[in-house]
Each structure stands twice: as C-alpha cells, then as structure tokens.
Amino acid sequence: MSFAVVSKADKKSQVPENDIYDQVIDLARRRGFVWPSSECYGSVAGFIDYGPLGTLLKRRIENLWRQFYVVSEGYYEIECPTIGQEAIYIASGHVGGFADKMCQCPACEEYLRADHVAEAHNVPDASVLNAAELQKAICGLPCPACGEKLENIEVFAFNLMFQTSIGPGSQRKGYLRPETAQGIFVDFGRLLRFYRDRLPFGTVQIGKSYRNEISPRQGMIRLREFTQAEAEIFVHPEEKNHPNFSRYADYSFPLFSYQQQQAGGEARVYTMKDAVAQGVIANEYVAYYLALTHDLLTTIGVKPEKLRFRQHLPDERAHYAEDCWDAEIRSERFGWVETVGIADRTDYDLNAHAEESGDSFTVYIQFAEPKRERRKVISANMGVLGPQYRGKAKAIADALATVTPGPDGATVTVDGEEYFVPSHLFEISEQDVDVRGTDVRPHVIEPSYGIDRMIYAVLEHSFDEEDVDGEVRKVMRFPFRIAPVQVAVLPLMARDGLDTIAREITHTLHGHEILAEYDDSGAIGRRYRRQDEVGTPLAITVDYDTKEDQTVTLRERDSMKQVRVKITDLPLLISGLIKGQKTFLDISS
C-alpha cells in the first residue's frame, strides 16, 4: 500500500487559520503521547517516539484491530522479519519500481518530492506525470523549503527502500521491508497447509515498515518508520461472494466513486448491497471490508462525518487491480488523508512470486464430481529416454505425463531442475480422462491500515475544549475501549486512611486487568482536569463518606456526571463500561 498525504480529489485544501493541529501536537508532546525521536541530538524528520500514554493508545487500537480481524474473522496472525532478501522485492516490483520523483533545490540544496511541489500549486494530475513533464511543470515555482525559484533542476527517480547487507562482506543484499504484505505472500505455501488446503483463508500481520521518504513534513502523517496492519485474504478467482456478507449488506456510509470524482460531484451514501448490485463496488469481498473498515474506524473514535471512501481513479489504480478504495479521514491541517487501502489485487502478487521463485503458489480445488475431458496424453519412449537421462528418466517420464507439450517438445521440472525433452522422445495421444480437480492461483483481497495515521486522526477528532465555570477544560474524548488510562482513583485527601482505601481499590482493579492510576497530587478539581486532558474516561473519588458506607463517587469524563456506587461493584461495573456493555446513563439514572 502506498500512502498519499492528500487525495487527488482534495488538492485545493488550504490550512484553516483556526485548525487545531498545533494544539493537538502540543498536548500530545506535553502529556506523553508522541514526541520527536532523539530530540537531544536534533530530531530527524520522519521518525517519532510514542511516549507512555501514546504507546498504550497504540496498543489498544492494534488490539481492537485484532479483535475485528483475528477474533471475529478468524484470520490468524503471523510475524515475519523486517529485513528481507533482495529476491523478495525483485519479485514484488519494489526494486524496479518503488520510487518517487525527486528534485533538488539549487539554492538551499533541499531534496523535494517533485509531484508534491506541483500539487501545492494546483498542477493537475501531478502524481501521474513523468519526470520530463514534472520538470517542466515545477520549473520557476518557489521551493517550499527556502522560497527561492526552482530553476535549472532535474527530476529523477529515487527508490524509497532502505538497503542493507545481510552478513559480512556485503555479499547478500537486503532491504528493510516497505510493507508487511510480502512476508505473507512468500509464506503462502505453509499458510495453505495450515488452513488445510482450502479457500478462502486469510492471514494478518501488524508490524513496522520502512520507506525512505524524500521530504516528510507532515508529522505523524508521513513517516520513514511506521506501523502497518495488513490482512491478505486469499479467495477463489470465480467466487467473490463473501460468505458472511449479510453482516454488512445493509450497512451504509459515503462512497466517492471515480465517476463522481470525474463529474465533480460529492460522495454519496450507499448500502453495501446496493453498491455491489449497481457495480459501484466490484464484488462482495471488497464491499465487506469497506464496511468492516468503516465500523472499525468509527469504533476507535474517527468521526463519521469526517470519513469517506474514495475509489481510485482509472489513471491511479494499479493495472492488475480489479477494484481499489481508500478510507480517507478529514484533518483540519491536511485535508482528506488516505489512512486505509482496500483492494482486490487479483493474482498479481502470487504470480510474481511464482515466476521468481519457481514455486506454484496454487491451490488444488477438487470438483464435486469428476469431469470427463478429452486430453492430450504424453507417453514417454523409455527405450530412448532411459539412456539419455539415466537415473532421472523415470521422474522425467512421470513429469511429462502432467505437462502440455509445445511443437518441438516439452519442458519439465524435476528436483528443482528444468529439462527440455525433444518431441522424438515421447508420443502424444488423445484420451478421455476423468479430471477430479484443478490447480487455481487465488486472488487476494487486501485491507491495509496505516496505524500511525489512525492514531493521529483519533487524537485530532477526540480533542475538545469547553468553558467550565469560566475556565477552559481541555479534554480528549477517547472511546472508553481505547483510552490509555481507563480509570483514575483519587483520594479526596492523602490522609485519614482515604489514601489507603484508594490504593486498595487501585490494586483490586489491576487484578481485573483494568488500568487504574492512583493520583493524590493537588486539589481534586485539578486532578479531574489532568485526567480529562489525557482522556481517562472514569474517575473514582474516595471521600470521608466512603469510610462510613463503603461507597465512592464515580465520575464520567464527557458529561462530568457523578454517581455513588459500592466499592464491591466497581470491577464489574467499570469492565462493562469499558467494553460498551452498558453506558454511564444506565447506572446514573
């Protein structure tokens, strides 16, 4: 999956004067969500560190993704190395074609993405222009780094993979993986056996990927090291009706088809069954994962009104893809940002690895009933085959019986070696045979998620400010399921035994796998504000009444409503609120 910062349908987006990016990033740095990497040495663009709360937020979002794909869909997760040998990326096309068009400013010597410079000045279709066309388009435009005119520049291709050597002496070339998908593709044979040689099946992977971006200037939106969560679902090429399509058949949300984009229209709301029936979406599998993605993104806190699915235009869709959509999330700073890609990649990836590796990458599909077919059958002439191929003769004769000959002979593979057998060494006859099955190379449906972009979207969409009693209350309105700290436990005073009770409650909640934070520093109102700012959804206050009746005050972050509950009820009550099994209104009314 290749990330584009802003969609082709949104090139004219301008940064609003009141956009909240700076406020969100300030809060994220100050409160331990995200900050620049290796600041003490002068941070390098394209790398970030997740702080204590950011790491918790990231893990919760990743685990919710697993809930959707591993638990609900039954697609087991694997973990592959982040360094791969060169042959993998020759097959995938990354060595030969994974490049951006780059130029260097003659004034400040900054390297620039040529298409980004052009897009910033509304050059149409900049991403599909060749190097010569881009060079002409941006000549004379101001450099985004120093403001000087770009004159006498050269636009050239720059491969985005980080190259390394495997072992001493640089004898074997390797690359940091630019995506997690290739590890799944090269493991296809073993995965097929794990899934008992039956289609459909899927496998997922979450992990780091690396792209040596030319000029990353968008914070968490464009990184050189980033986290991807990808699912590769292998399906029969002629069977693309999803077995559980009814789950999302009536699910509706905005689709921005390529026809609507070309006509200058707007995204339109469809149900998934209508979108497939009208040919807007190619098949049920693609529609199913568009809907599942919408469901997942809104569950983690992306606002539905700031989410759309844009279909790739004909000139940007890969030639082998049957259909391709991007989940785009609206950001005040960056416009519509591609965050998830969902594509029907047909058999392109498996074909490429089959050709490069020599493995078949096919599935044997047995027919319900044998089919009677008339076929050409090769019968080897062992009298002449034997003396020529000696110990290999029997294996070559068996292999001949399974191939289709050419006019001059047939090529067979035995023990990894290819042999060309001339036509005078065998005879061809036609026979009626029972065919019990066939080898099929599966098609691949790929939902590919950019976890870091999802996290930024959640930070921006959750951020809120409001006036409370003449003071500004900053609050991160995270959904309960992804909030880093799930409940704060606050003794009204850190004395008279209130602190002891609060610590005992904290310890009990930890035993129920609830992340509770004990906090006795400062006035109670200030502690509430501190927890609101990091998105803690619930707060427990232990006061002097607690010593008398064993009840505490439970406060909800968004409404700031409070209710008295028994200490013994807290674990079950809080677990239910976090999992969405009940709402605060249920217990406060």
Coordinates of C-alpha atoms in Angstrom, one line a residue:
M1 CA 0.0 0.0 0.0
S2 CA 1.5 3.4 -1.0
F3 CA 0.4 6.3 1.1
A4 CA -0.6 9.7 -0.4
V5 CA -0.9 12.5 2.0
V6 CA -3.9 14.2 0.4
S7 CA -6.3 12.7 -2.0
K8 CA -6.4 13.7 -5.7
A9 CA -9.9 15.0 -5.1
D10 CA -8.7 17.5 -2.5
K11 CA -5.7 19.2 -3.9
K12 CA -7.0 22.7 -3.2
S13 CA -7.3 22.2 0.6
Q14 CA -5.8 25.1 2.5
V15 CA -4.8 25.1 6.1
P16 CA -7.6 26.9 8.1
E17 CA -6.4 29.7 10.4
N18 CA -8.1 28.1 13.4
D19 CA -7.0 24.5 12.8
I20 CA -6.3 22.5 15.9
Y21 CA -3.2 20.7 14.8
D22 CA -0.8 22.8 16.9
Q23 CA -3.0 22.3 20.0
V24 CA -3.2 18.6 19.5
I25 CA 0.5 18.2 18.9
D26 CA 1.3 20.4 21.9
L27 CA -0.9 18.3 24.2
A28 CA 0.5 15.1 22.7
R29 CA 4.1 16.1 23.4
R30 CA 3.4 17.6 26.8
R31 CA 1.3 14.7 28.2
G32 CA 3.4 11.8 26.8
F33 CA 1.6 10.6 23.7
V34 CA 4.0 11.4 20.9
W35 CA 7.2 13.4 20.5
P36 CA 10.1 13.8 18.1
S37 CA 12.6 11.0 18.2
S38 CA 16.2 11.6 19.6
E39 CA 15.5 15.3 20.4
C40 CA 18.7 15.7 22.4
Y41 CA 20.7 15.1 19.2
G42 CA 18.4 17.1 16.9
S43 CA 15.5 15.1 15.7
V44 CA 15.3 13.7 12.2
A45 CA 12.1 14.2 10.2
G46 CA 10.0 11.1 9.6
F47 CA 10.7 9.5 13.0
I48 CA 8.7 9.7 16.2
D49 CA 8.6 8.2 19.6
Y50 CA 5.5 7.1 21.3
G51 CA 5.5 8.2 24.9
P52 CA 3.9 6.2 27.8
L53 CA 0.3 7.2 27.0
G54 CA 0.8 7.1 23.2
T55 CA 2.2 3.5 23.4
L56 CA -0.9 2.5 25.5
L57 CA -3.2 4.2 23.0
K58 CA -1.4 2.5 20.1
R59 CA -1.6 -1.0 21.7
R60 CA -5.3 -0.6 22.4
I61 CA -6.0 0.4 18.8
E62 CA -3.9 -2.5 17.5
N63 CA -5.7 -4.9 19.8
L64 CA -9.1 -3.7 18.7
W65 CA -7.9 -4.2 15.1
R66 CA -7.0 -7.8 16.1
Q67 CA -10.5 -8.2 17.7
F68 CA -12.0 -7.4 14.3
Y69 CA -9.7 -9.4 12.1
V70 CA -8.3 -12.3 14.2
V71 CA -11.1 -13.0 16.7
S72 CA -14.2 -12.1 14.6
E73 CA -12.9 -13.0 11.1
G74 CA -10.7 -15.9 12.2
Y75 CA -7.6 -14.8 10.3
Y76 CA -4.6 -15.9 12.3
E77 CA -1.6 -13.5 12.8
I78 CA 2.0 -14.2 11.8
E79 CA 5.2 -12.2 12.3
C80 CA 7.9 -12.0 9.7
P81 CA 11.4 -10.4 9.7
T82 CA 11.5 -6.7 8.9
I83 CA 14.6 -7.3 6.7
G84 CA 14.1 -9.3 3.5
Q85 CA 16.4 -10.7 0.9
E86 CA 16.6 -8.9 -2.4
A87 CA 14.7 -11.7 -4.4
I88 CA 11.5 -10.9 -2.5
Y89 CA 11.5 -7.3 -3.6
I90 CA 12.6 -8.1 -7.1
A91 CA 9.5 -10.3 -7.4
S92 CA 7.2 -7.8 -5.8
G93 CA 8.4 -5.0 -8.1
H94 CA 9.8 -2.8 -5.3
V95 CA 13.4 -3.0 -6.5
G96 CA 12.5 -1.9 -10.0
G97 CA 9.5 0.4 -9.5
F98 CA 9.1 1.6 -5.9
A99 CA 10.3 5.1 -6.4
D100 CA 9.2 8.7 -6.1
K101 CA 10.2 11.6 -8.4
M102 CA 12.7 13.8 -6.7
C103 CA 14.5 17.1 -7.4
Q104 CA 17.0 19.2 -5.5
C105 CA 16.6 22.9 -4.9
P106 CA 19.7 24.7 -6.3
A107 CA 19.5 27.4 -3.7
C108 CA 19.1 25.5 -0.4
E109 CA 20.1 22.0 -1.7
E110 CA 17.0 20.5 0.0
Y111 CA 15.6 17.4 -1.7
L112 CA 12.0 17.7 -2.7
R113 CA 9.1 15.4 -3.9
A114 CA 8.6 16.9 -7.3
D115 CA 4.9 15.9 -7.5
H116 CA 4.2 17.4 -4.1
V117 CA 5.7 20.7 -5.3
A118 CA 3.5 20.6 -8.3
E119 CA 0.4 19.6 -6.4
A120 CA 0.8 22.5 -4.0
H121 CA 0.5 24.8 -7.0
N122 CA -2.6 23.0 -8.4
V123 CA -0.8 21.3 -11.3
P124 CA -3.4 18.8 -12.5
D125 CA -2.6 15.0 -12.3
A126 CA 0.9 15.7 -10.9
S127 CA 1.2 12.2 -9.5
V128 CA 1.0 10.6 -12.9
L129 CA 3.3 12.9 -14.8
N130 CA 6.6 11.5 -16.0
A131 CA 9.9 13.1 -15.0
A132 CA 10.2 15.4 -18.0
E133 CA 6.6 16.6 -17.6
L134 CA 7.1 17.3 -13.9
Q135 CA 10.4 19.1 -14.5
K136 CA 8.6 21.4 -16.9
A137 CA 5.7 21.9 -14.6
I138 CA 7.7 22.9 -11.5
C139 CA 10.4 25.0 -13.2
G140 CA 10.1 28.5 -11.8
L141 CA 7.9 27.6 -8.8
P142 CA 9.1 28.5 -5.3
C143 CA 11.0 26.0 -3.2
P144 CA 8.8 25.0 -0.2
A145 CA 11.9 24.9 2.0
C146 CA 13.6 28.3 1.2
G147 CA 11.2 30.1 -1.2
E148 CA 13.7 30.6 -4.0
K149 CA 12.7 29.7 -7.5
L150 CA 13.3 26.2 -8.7
E151 CA 15.4 26.8 -11.9
N152 CA 17.7 24.5 -13.8
I153 CA 16.5 21.5 -11.9
E154 CA 16.5 17.8 -12.8
V155 CA 13.7 15.4 -11.8
F156 CA 14.8 11.8 -11.3
A157 CA 13.5 8.6 -9.6
F158 CA 14.5 7.8 -6.1
N159 CA 13.9 4.3 -4.7
L160 CA 12.2 4.5 -1.3
M161 CA 13.6 1.3 0.2
F162 CA 16.3 1.3 2.9
Q163 CA 19.0 -1.0 1.6
T164 CA 21.3 -3.1 3.9
S165 CA 23.6 -6.0 3.6
I166 CA 23.0 -9.4 5.2
G167 CA 26.1 -10.9 6.8
P168 CA 29.7 -9.7 6.4
G169 CA 31.3 -8.6 3.2
S170 CA 28.1 -7.2 1.7
Q171 CA 27.7 -10.3 -0.3
R172 CA 24.0 -10.7 0.1
K173 CA 21.8 -7.6 -0.4
G174 CA 18.7 -7.0 1.7
Y175 CA 16.1 -4.3 2.3
L176 CA 14.0 -3.1 5.2
R177 CA 10.6 -4.1 4.2
P178 CA 8.4 -1.3 2.7
E179 CA 5.2 -3.1 3.7
T180 CA 4.2 -6.1 5.8
A181 CA 2.3 -7.9 2.9
Q182 CA 5.2 -9.6 1.2
G183 CA 6.0 -11.8 4.2
I184 CA 2.5 -13.2 4.0
F185 CA 2.8 -13.8 0.2
V186 CA 6.1 -15.7 0.4
D187 CA 4.7 -17.8 3.3
F188 CA 1.7 -18.8 1.1
G189 CA 2.6 -22.5 0.8
R190 CA 2.9 -23.0 4.5
L191 CA -0.2 -21.0 5.3
L192 CA -2.2 -23.0 2.8
R193 CA -1.2 -26.2 4.6
F194 CA -2.1 -24.6 8.0
Y195 CA -5.6 -23.8 6.6
R196 CA -5.9 -27.4 5.4
D197 CA -5.5 -26.6 1.7
R198 CA -8.9 -24.9 1.4
L199 CA -10.1 -21.5 0.2
P200 CA -10.9 -18.9 1.3
F201 CA -8.5 -18.1 4.1
G202 CA -6.8 -15.0 5.4
T203 CA -3.7 -14.1 7.4
V204 CA -2.8 -10.8 9.1
Q205 CA 0.4 -9.1 10.2
I206 CA 1.0 -6.0 12.3
G207 CA 4.4 -4.5 12.4
K208 CA 7.0 -1.9 11.3
S209 CA 7.6 -0.9 7.7
Y210 CA 10.1 1.5 6.3
R211 CA 10.2 4.0 3.5
N212 CA 13.0 6.4 2.9
E213 CA 10.6 9.4 2.3
I214 CA 12.2 12.3 0.4
S215 CA 10.9 15.2 2.4
P216 CA 8.5 14.2 5.2
R217 CA 7.0 17.4 6.7
Q218 CA 3.6 16.1 7.9
G219 CA 4.4 14.8 11.4
M220 CA 2.6 11.5 12.1
I221 CA 1.1 11.6 8.6
R222 CA 4.2 10.8 6.7
L223 CA 6.9 8.7 8.5
R224 CA 10.0 6.9 7.4
E225 CA 9.3 4.2 10.0
F226 CA 5.7 3.4 10.6
T227 CA 3.3 0.6 11.7
Q228 CA 1.1 -1.2 9.3
A229 CA -1.7 -3.7 9.9
E230 CA -2.5 -5.7 6.8
A231 CA -4.8 -8.6 6.0
E232 CA -4.3 -10.8 3.0
I233 CA -7.5 -12.8 2.2
F234 CA -7.0 -15.5 -0.5
V235 CA -10.1 -16.3 -2.4
H236 CA -11.2 -18.4 -5.4
P237 CA -11.0 -16.1 -8.5
E238 CA -14.5 -17.0 -9.6
E239 CA -16.1 -17.0 -6.1
K240 CA -16.1 -13.4 -4.7
N241 CA -19.4 -13.5 -2.9
H242 CA -18.4 -13.2 0.8
P243 CA -19.9 -16.0 2.9
N244 CA -20.9 -13.5 5.7
F245 CA -21.9 -10.6 3.5
S246 CA -25.3 -10.4 5.3
R247 CA -23.5 -8.9 8.3
Y248 CA -22.8 -5.7 6.4
A249 CA -25.3 -5.9 3.5
D250 CA -27.4 -3.0 4.9
Y251 CA -24.5 -1.1 6.3
S252 CA -24.3 2.4 4.7
F253 CA -21.8 5.2 4.5
P254 CA -20.4 7.7 1.9
L255 CA -18.7 6.3 -1.2
F256 CA -16.8 8.7 -3.5
S257 CA -16.7 6.7 -6.7
Y258 CA -14.4 7.5 -9.6
Q259 CA -17.4 8.5 -11.7
Q260 CA -18.5 11.1 -9.1
Q261 CA -14.9 12.4 -8.9
Q262 CA -14.7 12.8 -12.6
A263 CA -18.0 14.6 -12.7
G264 CA -17.0 17.0 -10.0
G265 CA -19.7 15.5 -7.6
E266 CA -19.7 14.6 -3.9
A267 CA -19.5 11.4 -2.0
R268 CA -22.9 9.6 -1.9
V269 CA -24.3 7.2 0.8
Y270 CA -24.8 3.6 -0.3
T271 CA -25.7 0.4 1.4
M272 CA -23.2 -2.3 0.6
K273 CA -25.7 -4.5 -1.2
D274 CA -26.8 -1.6 -3.4
A275 CA -23.2 -0.6 -4.2
V276 CA -22.4 -4.1 -5.3
A277 CA -25.7 -4.5 -7.3
Q278 CA -25.1 -1.2 -9.1
G279 CA -21.5 -2.0 -9.9
V280 CA -20.1 0.8 -7.8
I281 CA -18.0 -1.8 -5.8
A282 CA -16.6 -4.7 -7.8
N283 CA -17.7 -7.5 -5.5
E284 CA -18.9 -8.5 -2.1
Y285 CA -15.5 -9.2 -0.7
V286 CA -14.4 -5.6 -1.4
A287 CA -17.7 -4.2 -0.1
Y288 CA -17.5 -6.3 3.1
Y289 CA -14.1 -5.0 4.0
L290 CA -15.0 -1.4 3.2
A291 CA -17.9 -1.8 5.7
L292 CA -15.7 -3.5 8.3
T293 CA -13.1 -0.7 8.0
H294 CA -15.8 1.9 8.5
D295 CA -17.1 0.0 11.5
L296 CA -13.5 -0.2 13.0
L297 CA -12.5 3.4 12.3
T298 CA -15.7 4.8 13.9
T299 CA -15.3 2.4 16.9
I300 CA -11.8 3.8 17.6
G301 CA -13.1 7.4 17.6
V302 CA -13.0 8.7 14.0
K303 CA -16.0 11.0 13.5
P304 CA -18.3 9.5 10.8
E305 CA -18.9 12.9 9.2
K306 CA -15.2 13.2 8.6
L307 CA -14.8 9.8 7.0
R308 CA -15.4 8.8 3.4
F309 CA -14.2 6.0 1.0
R310 CA -12.7 7.2 -2.3
Q311 CA -12.4 4.9 -5.3
H312 CA -9.1 5.1 -7.2
L313 CA -9.3 6.9 -10.5
P314 CA -8.5 4.8 -13.6
D315 CA -5.1 6.5 -14.0
E316 CA -4.0 5.8 -10.4
R317 CA -5.4 2.3 -10.0
A318 CA -2.8 -0.4 -10.5
H319 CA -3.3 -2.1 -13.8
Y320 CA -3.7 -5.5 -12.2
A321 CA -6.3 -4.4 -9.6
E322 CA -9.9 -5.2 -10.1
D323 CA -11.0 -2.5 -7.6
C324 CA -9.3 -0.2 -5.1
W325 CA -10.6 2.2 -2.4
D326 CA -9.1 4.4 0.2
A327 CA -10.6 5.2 3.5
E328 CA -9.9 8.9 3.8
I329 CA -10.2 10.8 7.1
R330 CA -10.7 14.6 7.2
S331 CA -8.0 16.5 9.1
E332 CA -8.2 20.3 9.6
R333 CA -4.5 20.6 8.8
F334 CA -4.0 18.0 6.0
G335 CA -7.4 17.8 4.3
W336 CA -8.6 14.3 3.3
V337 CA -5.8 11.9 4.3
E338 CA -5.6 8.3 3.0
T339 CA -5.5 6.0 6.0
V340 CA -6.6 2.6 4.8
G341 CA -6.4 1.0 1.4
I342 CA -8.8 -1.8 0.4
A343 CA -8.0 -3.5 -2.9
D344 CA -8.8 -6.6 -5.0
R345 CA -5.3 -7.3 -6.2
T346 CA -6.3 -10.3 -8.3
D347 CA -3.4 -12.9 -8.6
Y348 CA -0.7 -10.3 -9.3
D349 CA 1.4 -10.9 -6.1
L350 CA 1.3 -14.7 -6.2
N351 CA 2.0 -14.7 -9.9
A352 CA 5.1 -12.5 -9.4
H353 CA 6.5 -14.8 -6.6
A354 CA 5.7 -17.9 -8.6
E355 CA 7.7 -16.6 -11.5
E356 CA 10.6 -15.5 -9.4
S357 CA 10.8 -18.5 -7.0
G358 CA 9.7 -21.4 -9.2
D359 CA 7.1 -22.5 -6.6
S360 CA 3.5 -22.9 -7.8
F361 CA 1.6 -20.7 -5.4
T362 CA -1.6 -22.6 -6.4
V363 CA -4.4 -24.4 -4.5
Y364 CA -5.7 -27.8 -5.7
I365 CA -9.5 -27.5 -5.9
Q366 CA -11.3 -30.8 -6.1
F367 CA -14.5 -31.0 -8.1
A368 CA -17.7 -32.2 -6.5
E369 CA -18.0 -34.7 -9.4
P370 CA -15.2 -35.8 -11.7
K371 CA -15.3 -34.1 -15.2
R372 CA -14.8 -36.2 -18.3
E373 CA -12.4 -34.4 -20.6
R374 CA -10.5 -35.3 -23.8
R375 CA -6.9 -34.5 -23.3
K376 CA -3.6 -35.0 -25.0
V377 CA -1.5 -37.5 -23.1
I378 CA 2.3 -37.9 -23.4
S379 CA 3.7 -41.4 -23.3
A380 CA 7.5 -41.4 -22.9
N381 CA 9.6 -43.7 -25.1
M382 CA 11.6 -45.3 -22.3
G383 CA 13.8 -47.1 -24.8
V384 CA 15.5 -43.8 -25.8
L385 CA 14.6 -41.7 -22.7
G386 CA 16.4 -44.1 -20.4
P387 CA 19.8 -44.0 -21.9
Q388 CA 19.7 -40.2 -22.3
Y389 CA 18.6 -39.2 -18.8
R390 CA 19.7 -42.3 -16.9
G391 CA 18.7 -42.0 -13.2
K392 CA 16.3 -39.2 -13.9
A393 CA 14.5 -41.0 -16.7
K394 CA 11.6 -42.3 -14.5
A395 CA 11.0 -39.0 -12.8
I396 CA 11.1 -37.1 -16.2
A397 CA 8.6 -39.6 -17.7
D398 CA 6.2 -39.1 -14.8
A399 CA 6.6 -35.3 -15.1
L400 CA 5.9 -35.5 -18.9
A401 CA 2.5 -37.0 -18.2
T402 CA 1.4 -33.8 -16.4
V403 CA 2.5 -31.1 -18.9
T404 CA 1.3 -29.7 -22.2
P405 CA 3.9 -30.2 -24.9
G406 CA 4.9 -27.5 -27.4
P407 CA 5.5 -28.1 -31.1
D408 CA 9.2 -29.1 -30.5
G409 CA 8.9 -30.8 -27.2
A410 CA 8.1 -30.3 -23.5
T411 CA 9.8 -28.7 -20.5
V412 CA 9.5 -30.4 -17.2
T413 CA 10.9 -29.7 -13.7
V414 CA 12.5 -32.5 -11.7
D415 CA 14.1 -31.9 -8.3
G416 CA 14.2 -28.1 -9.0
E417 CA 15.9 -28.5 -12.4
E418 CA 14.4 -27.8 -15.7
Y419 CA 14.7 -30.4 -18.6
F420 CA 13.6 -29.8 -22.2
V421 CA 12.6 -33.2 -23.7
P422 CA 12.5 -33.1 -27.5
S423 CA 9.3 -34.4 -29.2
H424 CA 11.0 -37.5 -30.7
L425 CA 11.5 -38.9 -27.2
F426 CA 7.7 -39.2 -26.5
E427 CA 4.4 -39.9 -28.2
I428 CA 1.2 -37.9 -27.9
S429 CA -2.2 -39.5 -28.0
E430 CA -5.7 -38.2 -27.1
Q431 CA -7.7 -40.0 -24.4
D432 CA -10.8 -39.4 -22.4
V433 CA -9.8 -38.9 -18.8
D434 CA -11.6 -38.2 -15.5
V435 CA -10.4 -34.9 -14.1
R436 CA -11.0 -34.7 -10.4
G437 CA -9.8 -31.2 -9.8
T438 CA -7.7 -28.3 -10.9
D439 CA -4.9 -26.0 -9.7
V440 CA -6.1 -22.5 -9.0
R441 CA -4.0 -19.4 -8.2
P442 CA -6.0 -17.4 -5.7
H443 CA -6.9 -13.8 -5.9
V444 CA -6.0 -11.5 -3.0
I445 CA -8.3 -9.0 -1.2
E446 CA -6.1 -6.7 0.8
P447 CA -7.2 -4.2 3.5
S448 CA -4.1 -2.3 4.5
Y449 CA -4.1 0.0 7.6
G450 CA -1.8 2.8 8.5
I451 CA -1.8 2.6 12.3
D452 CA 0.1 5.9 12.9
R453 CA -2.4 7.8 10.7
M454 CA -5.3 6.2 12.5
I455 CA -3.8 7.4 15.8
Y456 CA -3.3 11.0 14.6
A457 CA -6.9 11.0 13.4
V458 CA -8.1 9.8 16.8
L459 CA -6.1 12.4 18.6
E460 CA -7.4 15.2 16.4
H461 CA -11.1 14.0 16.4
S462 CA -11.1 13.4 20.2
F463 CA -9.6 16.8 21.1
D464 CA -12.1 19.2 22.6
E465 CA -12.2 22.5 24.5
E466 CA -15.1 23.9 26.5
D467 CA -15.7 26.6 29.1
V468 CA -16.5 25.2 32.6
D469 CA -17.1 27.8 35.3
G470 CA -15.0 30.4 33.5
E471 CA -12.1 28.0 32.9
V472 CA -11.1 26.2 29.7
R473 CA -11.4 22.5 30.0
K474 CA -9.3 20.5 27.5
V475 CA -10.5 17.0 27.1
M476 CA -9.6 14.0 24.9
R477 CA -12.9 12.3 24.3
F478 CA -11.4 8.9 23.5
P479 CA -13.9 6.0 23.3
F480 CA -13.7 4.0 26.5
R481 CA -12.2 1.0 24.8
I482 CA -9.1 2.8 23.6
A483 CA -8.4 5.3 26.4
P484 CA -4.8 4.7 27.6
V485 CA -5.7 5.0 31.3
Q486 CA -9.1 3.5 31.9
V487 CA -9.9 4.9 35.4
A488 CA -8.3 7.3 37.9
V489 CA -8.5 6.6 41.6
L490 CA -8.4 9.8 43.6
P491 CA -8.5 10.1 47.4
L492 CA -10.1 13.4 48.4
M493 CA -7.2 13.8 50.9
A494 CA -4.0 11.9 51.1
R495 CA -4.6 11.2 54.8
D496 CA -7.0 9.8 57.4
G497 CA -6.9 6.4 55.7
L498 CA -8.5 7.7 52.4
D499 CA -5.3 7.1 50.6
T500 CA -5.1 3.5 51.9
I501 CA -8.6 2.8 50.7
A502 CA -7.8 4.4 47.3
R503 CA -4.7 2.3 46.9
E504 CA -6.6 -0.9 47.8
I505 CA -9.2 -0.1 45.1
T506 CA -6.5 0.6 42.6
H507 CA -4.9 -2.8 43.4
T508 CA -8.2 -4.6 43.1
L509 CA -8.9 -3.1 39.7
H510 CA -5.4 -4.1 38.5
G511 CA -6.4 -7.7 39.4
H512 CA -9.3 -7.4 37.0
E513 CA -7.0 -6.2 34.1
I514 CA -8.3 -2.6 34.4
L515 CA -5.5 0.0 34.1
A516 CA -6.2 2.2 37.1
E517 CA -4.0 5.2 38.0
Y518 CA -3.7 6.3 41.6
D519 CA -3.4 10.1 41.9
D520 CA -3.3 12.2 45.1
S521 CA -1.3 15.2 43.9
G522 CA -3.1 18.6 44.1
A523 CA -6.7 19.7 44.5
I524 CA -9.4 17.3 43.4
G525 CA -10.7 19.7 40.7
R526 CA -7.2 20.0 39.2
R527 CA -6.8 16.2 39.2
Y528 CA -10.1 15.8 37.3
R529 CA -8.8 18.3 34.7
R530 CA -5.5 16.5 34.4
Q531 CA -7.2 13.2 33.8
D532 CA -9.7 14.8 31.3
E533 CA -6.8 16.1 29.3
V534 CA -5.3 12.6 28.8
G535 CA -8.7 11.1 28.0
T536 CA -9.3 9.0 31.2
P537 CA -13.0 8.1 30.9
L538 CA -13.8 7.4 34.6
A539 CA -12.6 8.7 37.9
I540 CA -13.3 7.3 41.4
T541 CA -13.2 9.7 44.3
V542 CA -12.7 8.3 47.8
D543 CA -14.1 10.7 50.5
Y544 CA -15.0 10.6 54.1
D545 CA -18.4 9.0 53.4
T546 CA -16.5 6.1 51.9
K547 CA -15.3 5.1 55.4
E548 CA -18.8 5.0 56.7
D549 CA -20.8 3.3 53.9
Q550 CA -18.1 1.7 51.6
T551 CA -19.3 3.7 48.6
V552 CA -17.3 6.0 46.3
T553 CA -18.1 8.7 43.7
L554 CA -17.8 7.5 40.1
R555 CA -17.4 10.4 37.6
E556 CA -17.8 10.2 33.9
R557 CA -15.4 12.3 31.8
D558 CA -17.6 13.6 29.0
S559 CA -20.7 14.6 30.9
M560 CA -18.9 15.2 34.2
K561 CA -21.9 13.5 35.9
Q562 CA -21.3 11.6 39.2
V563 CA -22.9 8.7 40.9
R564 CA -22.3 6.9 44.2
V565 CA -21.6 3.2 43.8
K566 CA -20.4 0.4 46.2
I567 CA -16.7 -0.4 46.2
T568 CA -17.5 -4.1 45.6
D569 CA -19.4 -3.3 42.4
L570 CA -16.6 -1.3 40.8
P571 CA -14.7 -4.1 38.9
L572 CA -17.8 -5.5 37.1
L573 CA -19.3 -2.0 36.6
I574 CA -16.1 -0.5 35.1
S575 CA -15.4 -3.5 32.9
G576 CA -18.9 -3.3 31.5
L577 CA -18.5 0.5 30.8
I578 CA -15.1 -0.1 29.1
K579 CA -16.4 -2.9 26.9
G580 CA -19.5 -0.9 25.9
Q581 CA -21.8 -3.5 27.5
K582 CA -23.5 -0.6 29.5
T583 CA -23.5 3.2 29.5
F584 CA -23.0 5.7 32.3
L585 CA -26.6 6.7 31.8
D586 CA -27.6 3.1 32.7
I587 CA -26.1 3.4 36.1
S588 CA -26.8 7.1 36.8
S589 CA -30.5 7.2 36.0

